[in-house]
PDB file of C-alpha atoms in Angstrom:
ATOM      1  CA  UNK A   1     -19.498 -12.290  25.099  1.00 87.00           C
ATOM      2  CA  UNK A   2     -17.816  -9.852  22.969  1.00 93.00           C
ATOM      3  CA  UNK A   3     -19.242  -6.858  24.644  1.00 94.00           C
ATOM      4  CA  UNK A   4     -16.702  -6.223  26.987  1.00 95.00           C
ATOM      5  CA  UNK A   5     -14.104  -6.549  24.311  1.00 97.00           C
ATOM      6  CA  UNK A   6     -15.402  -4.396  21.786  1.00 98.00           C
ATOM      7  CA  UNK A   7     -13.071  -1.647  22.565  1.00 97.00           C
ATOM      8  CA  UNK A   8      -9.950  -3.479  22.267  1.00 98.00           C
ATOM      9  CA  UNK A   9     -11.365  -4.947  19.123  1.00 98.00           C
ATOM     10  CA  UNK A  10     -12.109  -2.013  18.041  1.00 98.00           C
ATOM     11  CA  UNK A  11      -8.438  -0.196  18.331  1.00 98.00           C
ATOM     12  CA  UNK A  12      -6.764  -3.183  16.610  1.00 98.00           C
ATOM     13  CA  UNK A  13      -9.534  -3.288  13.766  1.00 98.00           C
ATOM     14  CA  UNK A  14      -9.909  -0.070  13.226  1.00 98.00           C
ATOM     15  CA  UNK A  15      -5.746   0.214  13.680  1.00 98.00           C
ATOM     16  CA  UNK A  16      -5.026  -2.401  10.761  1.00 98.00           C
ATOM     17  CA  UNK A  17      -7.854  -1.369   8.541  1.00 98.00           C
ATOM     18  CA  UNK A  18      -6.251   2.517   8.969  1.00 98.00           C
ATOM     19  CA  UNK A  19      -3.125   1.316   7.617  1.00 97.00           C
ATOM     20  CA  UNK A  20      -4.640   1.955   4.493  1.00 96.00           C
ATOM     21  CA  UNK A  21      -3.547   5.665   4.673  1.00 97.00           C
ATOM     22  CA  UNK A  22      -0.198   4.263   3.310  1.00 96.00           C
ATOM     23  CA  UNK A  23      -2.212   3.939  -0.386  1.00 95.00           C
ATOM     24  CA  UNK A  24      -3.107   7.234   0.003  1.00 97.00           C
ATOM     25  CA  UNK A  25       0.582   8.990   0.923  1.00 96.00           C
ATOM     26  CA  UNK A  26       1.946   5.956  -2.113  1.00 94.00           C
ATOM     27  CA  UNK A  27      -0.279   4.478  -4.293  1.00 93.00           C
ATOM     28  CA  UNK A  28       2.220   2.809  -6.727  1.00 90.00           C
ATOM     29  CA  UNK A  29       4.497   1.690  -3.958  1.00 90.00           C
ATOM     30  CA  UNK A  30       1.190  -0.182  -2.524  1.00 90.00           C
ATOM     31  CA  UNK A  31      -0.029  -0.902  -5.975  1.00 88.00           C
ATOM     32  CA  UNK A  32       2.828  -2.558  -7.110  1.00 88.00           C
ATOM     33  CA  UNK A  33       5.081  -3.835  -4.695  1.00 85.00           C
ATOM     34  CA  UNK A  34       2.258  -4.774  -1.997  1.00 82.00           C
ATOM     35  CA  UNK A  35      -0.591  -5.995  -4.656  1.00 82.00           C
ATOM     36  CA  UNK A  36       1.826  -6.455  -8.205  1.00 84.00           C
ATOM     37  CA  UNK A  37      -0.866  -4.247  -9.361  1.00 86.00           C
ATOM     38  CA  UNK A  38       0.145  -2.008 -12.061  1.00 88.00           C
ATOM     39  CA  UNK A  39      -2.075   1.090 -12.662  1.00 87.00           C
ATOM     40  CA  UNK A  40      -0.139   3.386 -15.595  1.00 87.00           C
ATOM     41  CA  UNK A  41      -2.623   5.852 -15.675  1.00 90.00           C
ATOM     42  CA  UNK A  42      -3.437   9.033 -13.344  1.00 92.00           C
ATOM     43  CA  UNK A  43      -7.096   8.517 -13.343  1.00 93.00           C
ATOM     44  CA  UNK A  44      -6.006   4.965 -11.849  1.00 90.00           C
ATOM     45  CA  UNK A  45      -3.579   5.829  -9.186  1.00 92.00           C
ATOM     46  CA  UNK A  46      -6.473   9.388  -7.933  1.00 95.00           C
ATOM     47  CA  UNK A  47      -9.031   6.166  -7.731  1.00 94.00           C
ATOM     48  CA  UNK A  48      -6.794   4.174  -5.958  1.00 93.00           C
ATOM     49  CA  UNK A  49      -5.672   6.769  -3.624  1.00 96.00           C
ATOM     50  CA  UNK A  50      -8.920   7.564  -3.195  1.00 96.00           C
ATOM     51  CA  UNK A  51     -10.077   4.169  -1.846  1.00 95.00           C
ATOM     52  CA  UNK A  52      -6.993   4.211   0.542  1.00 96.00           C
ATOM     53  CA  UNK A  53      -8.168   7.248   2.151  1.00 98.00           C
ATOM     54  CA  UNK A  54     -11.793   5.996   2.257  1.00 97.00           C
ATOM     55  CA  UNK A  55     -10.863   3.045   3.971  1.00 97.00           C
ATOM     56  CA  UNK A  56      -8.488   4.989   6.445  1.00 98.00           C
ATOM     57  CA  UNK A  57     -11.223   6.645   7.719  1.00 98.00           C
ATOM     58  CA  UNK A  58     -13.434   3.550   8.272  1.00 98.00           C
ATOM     59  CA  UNK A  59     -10.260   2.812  10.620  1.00 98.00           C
ATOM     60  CA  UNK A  60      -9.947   5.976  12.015  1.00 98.00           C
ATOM     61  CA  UNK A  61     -13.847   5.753  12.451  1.00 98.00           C
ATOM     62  CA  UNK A  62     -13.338   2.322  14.429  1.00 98.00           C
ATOM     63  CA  UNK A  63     -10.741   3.588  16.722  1.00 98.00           C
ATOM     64  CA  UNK A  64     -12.984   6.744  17.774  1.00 98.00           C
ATOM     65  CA  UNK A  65     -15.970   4.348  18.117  1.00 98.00           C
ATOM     66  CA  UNK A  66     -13.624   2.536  20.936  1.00 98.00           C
ATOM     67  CA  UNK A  67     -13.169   5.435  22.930  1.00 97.00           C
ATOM     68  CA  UNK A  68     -16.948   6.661  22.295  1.00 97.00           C
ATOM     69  CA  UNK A  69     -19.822   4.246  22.972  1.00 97.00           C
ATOM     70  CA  UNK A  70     -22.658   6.397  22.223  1.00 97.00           C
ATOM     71  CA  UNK A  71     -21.379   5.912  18.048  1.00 97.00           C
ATOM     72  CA  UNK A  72     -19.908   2.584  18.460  1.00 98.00           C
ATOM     73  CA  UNK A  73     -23.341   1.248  16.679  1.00 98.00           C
ATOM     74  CA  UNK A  74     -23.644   3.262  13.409  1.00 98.00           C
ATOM     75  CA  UNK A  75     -19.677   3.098  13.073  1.00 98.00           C
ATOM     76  CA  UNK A  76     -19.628  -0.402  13.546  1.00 98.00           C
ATOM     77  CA  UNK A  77     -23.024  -0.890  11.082  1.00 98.00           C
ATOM     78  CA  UNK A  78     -20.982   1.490   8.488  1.00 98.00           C
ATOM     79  CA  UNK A  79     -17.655  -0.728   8.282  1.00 98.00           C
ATOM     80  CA  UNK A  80     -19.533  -3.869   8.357  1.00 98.00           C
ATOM     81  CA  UNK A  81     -21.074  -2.609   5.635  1.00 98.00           C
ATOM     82  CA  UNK A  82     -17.694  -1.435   3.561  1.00 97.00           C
ATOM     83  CA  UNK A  83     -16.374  -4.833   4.795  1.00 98.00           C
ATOM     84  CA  UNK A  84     -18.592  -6.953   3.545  1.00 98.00           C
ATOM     85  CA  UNK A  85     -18.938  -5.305   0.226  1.00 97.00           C
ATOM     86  CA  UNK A  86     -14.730  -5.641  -0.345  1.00 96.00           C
ATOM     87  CA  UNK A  87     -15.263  -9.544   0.555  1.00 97.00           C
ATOM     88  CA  UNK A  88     -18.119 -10.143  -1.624  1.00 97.00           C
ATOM     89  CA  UNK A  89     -16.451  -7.786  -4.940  1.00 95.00           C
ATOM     90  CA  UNK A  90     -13.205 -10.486  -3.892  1.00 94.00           C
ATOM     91  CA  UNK A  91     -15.151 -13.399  -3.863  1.00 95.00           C
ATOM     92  CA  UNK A  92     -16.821 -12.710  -7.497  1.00 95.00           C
ATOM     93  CA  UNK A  93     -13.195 -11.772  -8.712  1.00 92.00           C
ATOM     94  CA  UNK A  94     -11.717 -14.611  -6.701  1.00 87.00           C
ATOM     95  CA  UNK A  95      -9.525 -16.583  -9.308  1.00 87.00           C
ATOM     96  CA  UNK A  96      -8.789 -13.222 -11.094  1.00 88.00           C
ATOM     97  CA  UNK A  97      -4.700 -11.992 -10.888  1.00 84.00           C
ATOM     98  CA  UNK A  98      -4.911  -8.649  -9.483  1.00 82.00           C
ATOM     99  CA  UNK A  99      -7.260 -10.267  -6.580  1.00 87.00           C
ATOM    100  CA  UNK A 100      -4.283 -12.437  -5.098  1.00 84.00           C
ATOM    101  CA  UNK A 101      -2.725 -10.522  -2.855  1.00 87.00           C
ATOM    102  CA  UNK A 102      -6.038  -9.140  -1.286  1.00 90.00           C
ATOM    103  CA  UNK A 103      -7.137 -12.647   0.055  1.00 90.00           C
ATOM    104  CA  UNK A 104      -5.266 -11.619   3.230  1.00 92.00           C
ATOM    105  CA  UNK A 105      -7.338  -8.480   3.533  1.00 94.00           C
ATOM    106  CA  UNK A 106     -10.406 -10.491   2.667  1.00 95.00           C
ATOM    107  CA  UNK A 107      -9.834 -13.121   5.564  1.00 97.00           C
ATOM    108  CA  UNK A 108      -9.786 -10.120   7.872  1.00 98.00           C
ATOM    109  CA  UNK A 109     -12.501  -8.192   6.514  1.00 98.00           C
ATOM    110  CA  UNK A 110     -14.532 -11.726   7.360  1.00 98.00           C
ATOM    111  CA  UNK A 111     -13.039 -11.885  10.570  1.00 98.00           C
ATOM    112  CA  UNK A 112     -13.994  -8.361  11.322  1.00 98.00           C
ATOM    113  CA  UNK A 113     -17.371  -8.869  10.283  1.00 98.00           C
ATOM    114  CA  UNK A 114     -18.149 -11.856  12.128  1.00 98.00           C
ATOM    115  CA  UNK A 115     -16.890  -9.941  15.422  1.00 98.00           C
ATOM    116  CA  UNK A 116     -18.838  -6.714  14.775  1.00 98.00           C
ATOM    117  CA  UNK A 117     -22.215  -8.482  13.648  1.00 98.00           C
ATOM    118  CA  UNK A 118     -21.905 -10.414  17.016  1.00 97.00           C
ATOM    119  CA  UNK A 119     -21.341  -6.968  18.865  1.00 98.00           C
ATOM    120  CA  UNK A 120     -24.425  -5.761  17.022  1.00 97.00           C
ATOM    121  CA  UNK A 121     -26.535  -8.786  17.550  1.00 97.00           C
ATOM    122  CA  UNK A 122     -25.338  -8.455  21.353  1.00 94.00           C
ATOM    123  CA  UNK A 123     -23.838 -11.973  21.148  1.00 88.00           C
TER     124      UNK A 123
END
């Protein structure tokens, strides 16, 4: 059922989840205007651009896997593995402040994770 659609699933996953590159290129922008997340210190805002790229290339890594079926399986294994550790470290932090903006991201992430296990489990 989802097999012939993993692909296109694939490029606009992998598309939205690569947005993250824009917490890389500005991490207080995204910080605070996106998440009203304030992170004073430089140690802070290298971690947090370091998860931005991190999670770019799990994008990036979803887009190739549409145009390359021979790694669509690992890649796909490998973000539902990132993606499912972001929506359980939300759901233990879930009434916590600087969580609230990422229940959009978490929704997703599920949504994403329930497509690519299907894929897997060749559903």
């Amino acid at each position: 059922m989802i097999t012939p659609y993993i692909d296109i699933i694939l490029y606009v996953t992998g598309s939205l989840t690569a947005l993250m590159i824009l917490q890389f290129l500005l991490p207080k922008l995204m910080l605070e205007k996106v998440n009203e997340v304030k992170i004073p210190s430089p140690a802070g805002q290298f971690y947090a651009r370091h998860w931005g790229l991190t999670v770019f290339s799990v994008g990036a890594l979803l887009v190739y896997a549409g145009y390359q079926p021979i790694y669509r399986e690992p890649i796909i294994l490998a973000a539902t593995i990132e993606k499912i550790g972001l929506v359980l470290l939300l759901l233990v932090d879930f009434k916590k402040p600087y969580t609230k903006k990422l229940k959009l991201a978490m929704y997703f992430d599920i949504g994403c994770v329930t497509l690519y296990i299907l894929y897997l489990l060749k559903i």
